[in-house]
Amino acid sequence: MTLVNYANKTALNNVLNAKKIMVVFKDVKKGQQLTIKDDSGIVLHLENVEKGRNLIKLFDFSKLKDGNYTLELEKDFEIIIKSITVKGNIVVFDDDAQTKIFKPVIRNEKNRVMITQIAFDKKPIEIAIYYNGEVIYSETLKGSPILNRVYRLDGELIGDYKVIVNNNGRSYVNNFKL
């Protein structure tokens, strides 16, 4: 199948005269998620990876309307995004071009919450900490490519906590009890 796809490529090396494409993601693990979304963020396909190593999938875009789509592989600490454009009988896809979003790592130990994240795009990172459903702390960080924060919680306030980190139009949540 790879030979058929590559035989139909034009000189641009990323335009396919077909509606079917082969996608390869390297170093995947069982349980990671593969998603196809349209340009408004609507999920068209969602699957959990069944086995590790390299993920090779053949997708048929013949039923999709003209537009922009993303293939996203959500790994433990990062999301790999590949873009696809469908127009008529042409699919524009460069398997080597991809974007990576690093997910925040949110940990809690005793009465401390630790958040780390790499954000090379330097987009604002919003952090909110909730106690029993109410915001007890929030901040927006701008300009730094590396987030490394430790928040000390009042050890006397026993209950349900939630940390929400918003970045790149995505939310990451960590629920815990103290």
XYZ file of C-alpha atoms in Angstrom:
178
model
C 0.000 0.000 0.000
C 2.858 2.367 0.701
C 4.098 1.934 -2.836
C 0.710 2.889 -4.261
C 0.533 6.039 -2.158
C 4.032 7.143 -2.981
C 3.589 6.357 -6.652
C 0.762 8.908 -6.766
C 2.734 11.702 -5.101
C 3.477 14.896 -6.991
C 6.723 16.846 -7.069
C 5.670 18.671 -3.892
C 6.269 15.365 -2.078
C 3.246 15.806 0.168
C 0.261 15.928 -2.197
C -1.507 12.622 -2.796
C -3.908 12.029 -5.677
C -5.888 9.615 -3.549
C -8.248 9.663 -0.590
C -6.392 6.952 1.334
C -3.213 7.708 3.256
C -0.885 5.695 5.428
C 0.114 7.282 8.719
C 3.044 6.205 10.869
C 3.650 7.105 14.507
C 6.813 5.790 16.140
C 7.362 4.605 19.702
C 3.740 4.228 20.758
C 2.499 2.332 23.799
C -0.603 0.305 24.421
C -3.437 2.504 25.690
C -2.347 5.749 24.040
C -5.070 7.475 22.024
C -5.239 8.259 18.314
C -7.790 10.894 17.309
C -8.878 12.480 14.034
C -10.492 15.920 14.384
C -11.906 18.415 11.919
C -10.842 22.064 11.931
C -13.532 22.983 14.473
C -12.239 20.369 16.941
C -15.000 17.807 16.446
C -13.708 14.270 16.989
C -14.360 12.097 13.924
C -12.383 9.045 15.012
C -11.022 7.906 18.375
C -9.201 4.709 19.196
C -6.917 3.331 21.858
C -3.658 1.834 20.656
C -3.824 -1.950 21.051
C -0.101 -2.730 21.052
C 3.179 -0.872 21.332
C 6.058 -0.090 18.931
C 5.208 1.648 15.666
C 1.608 2.471 14.809
C 0.868 2.167 11.093
C -2.676 2.984 10.018
C -4.359 3.331 6.639
C -7.087 5.977 6.638
C -9.724 6.479 3.958
C -10.663 10.154 3.605
C -13.116 9.589 0.726
C -16.144 10.304 2.950
C -14.752 13.563 4.364
C -15.726 16.989 3.134
C -13.100 19.386 1.848
C -11.282 20.980 4.768
C -8.487 20.705 7.298
C -8.100 17.780 9.675
C -5.640 16.711 12.350
C -4.388 13.320 13.436
C -3.386 13.427 17.092
C -1.540 10.794 19.073
C -1.860 11.451 22.785
C 1.106 9.955 24.582
C 1.997 10.031 28.270
C 3.675 13.455 28.276
C 3.117 14.817 24.772
C 0.611 15.092 21.959
C 1.882 14.609 18.406
C -0.212 16.380 15.775
C -0.115 15.786 12.013
C -2.153 17.945 9.629
C -4.143 16.861 6.593
C -5.999 18.961 4.030
C -8.669 17.422 1.792
C -9.732 19.251 -1.366
C -11.557 17.381 -4.093
C -9.583 14.247 -4.882
C -6.399 15.650 -3.395
C -5.062 15.012 0.099
C -2.200 17.222 1.280
C -0.199 15.406 3.957
C 3.442 15.469 4.974
C 4.112 12.523 7.272
C 7.392 14.073 8.436
C 5.857 17.436 9.408
C 4.338 17.344 12.849
C 3.736 19.511 15.872
C 4.356 18.468 19.460
C 2.544 19.785 22.475
C 4.078 18.837 25.784
C 1.484 18.025 28.422
C 1.926 19.348 31.948
C 2.976 16.941 34.657
C 0.841 17.518 37.752
C 1.862 15.717 40.943
C 0.815 16.003 44.522
C 2.751 14.919 47.597
C 1.282 15.541 51.034
C 0.196 19.190 50.971
C 2.189 20.228 47.899
C 1.175 20.414 44.247
C 3.988 20.377 41.682
C 3.404 21.369 38.055
C 5.995 21.208 35.297
C 5.548 21.794 31.581
C 7.615 22.679 28.545
C 5.846 25.211 26.330
C 8.196 26.241 23.529
C 5.432 28.247 21.864
C 5.320 30.506 24.955
C 1.521 30.665 24.876
C -0.134 31.622 28.175
C -0.619 28.860 30.721
C -3.585 29.189 33.069
C -3.524 27.353 36.388
C -6.467 27.002 38.772
C -6.547 25.091 42.056
C -9.930 24.109 43.501
C -10.831 22.994 47.012
C -14.232 21.297 47.391
C -15.407 22.825 44.094
C -14.286 26.426 44.755
C -11.271 28.203 43.261
C -8.681 28.865 45.963
C -5.873 30.003 43.652
C -5.436 30.908 39.992
C -2.797 32.526 37.845
C -1.873 33.025 34.199
C 1.776 32.657 33.230
C 3.148 34.223 30.046
C 6.415 34.193 28.153
C 8.383 31.407 29.784
C 9.038 28.204 27.828
C 9.435 26.182 31.032
C 6.860 26.010 33.810
C 8.116 24.707 37.124
C 5.814 25.547 40.046
C 5.266 24.212 43.566
C 2.133 25.224 45.471
C 1.795 24.596 49.206
C -1.710 23.726 50.376
C -3.023 24.228 53.891
C -2.623 20.801 55.503
C -5.596 21.550 57.756
C -8.020 21.740 54.795
C -8.924 18.091 54.288
C -11.099 17.398 51.259
C -11.252 17.161 47.472
C -8.815 19.146 45.348
C -8.641 19.691 41.618
C -5.869 21.280 39.568
C -6.696 22.473 36.051
C -3.985 23.620 33.649
C -5.126 25.265 30.381
C -2.682 25.686 27.504
C -2.960 25.554 23.700
C -6.759 25.368 23.914
C -6.557 22.179 25.973
C -7.327 21.437 29.604
C -5.429 19.029 31.826
C -7.026 17.980 35.120
C -5.681 16.297 38.238
C -8.102 15.341 41.044
C -6.842 14.271 44.465
C -7.764 14.215 48.159
C -5.845 15.661 51.046
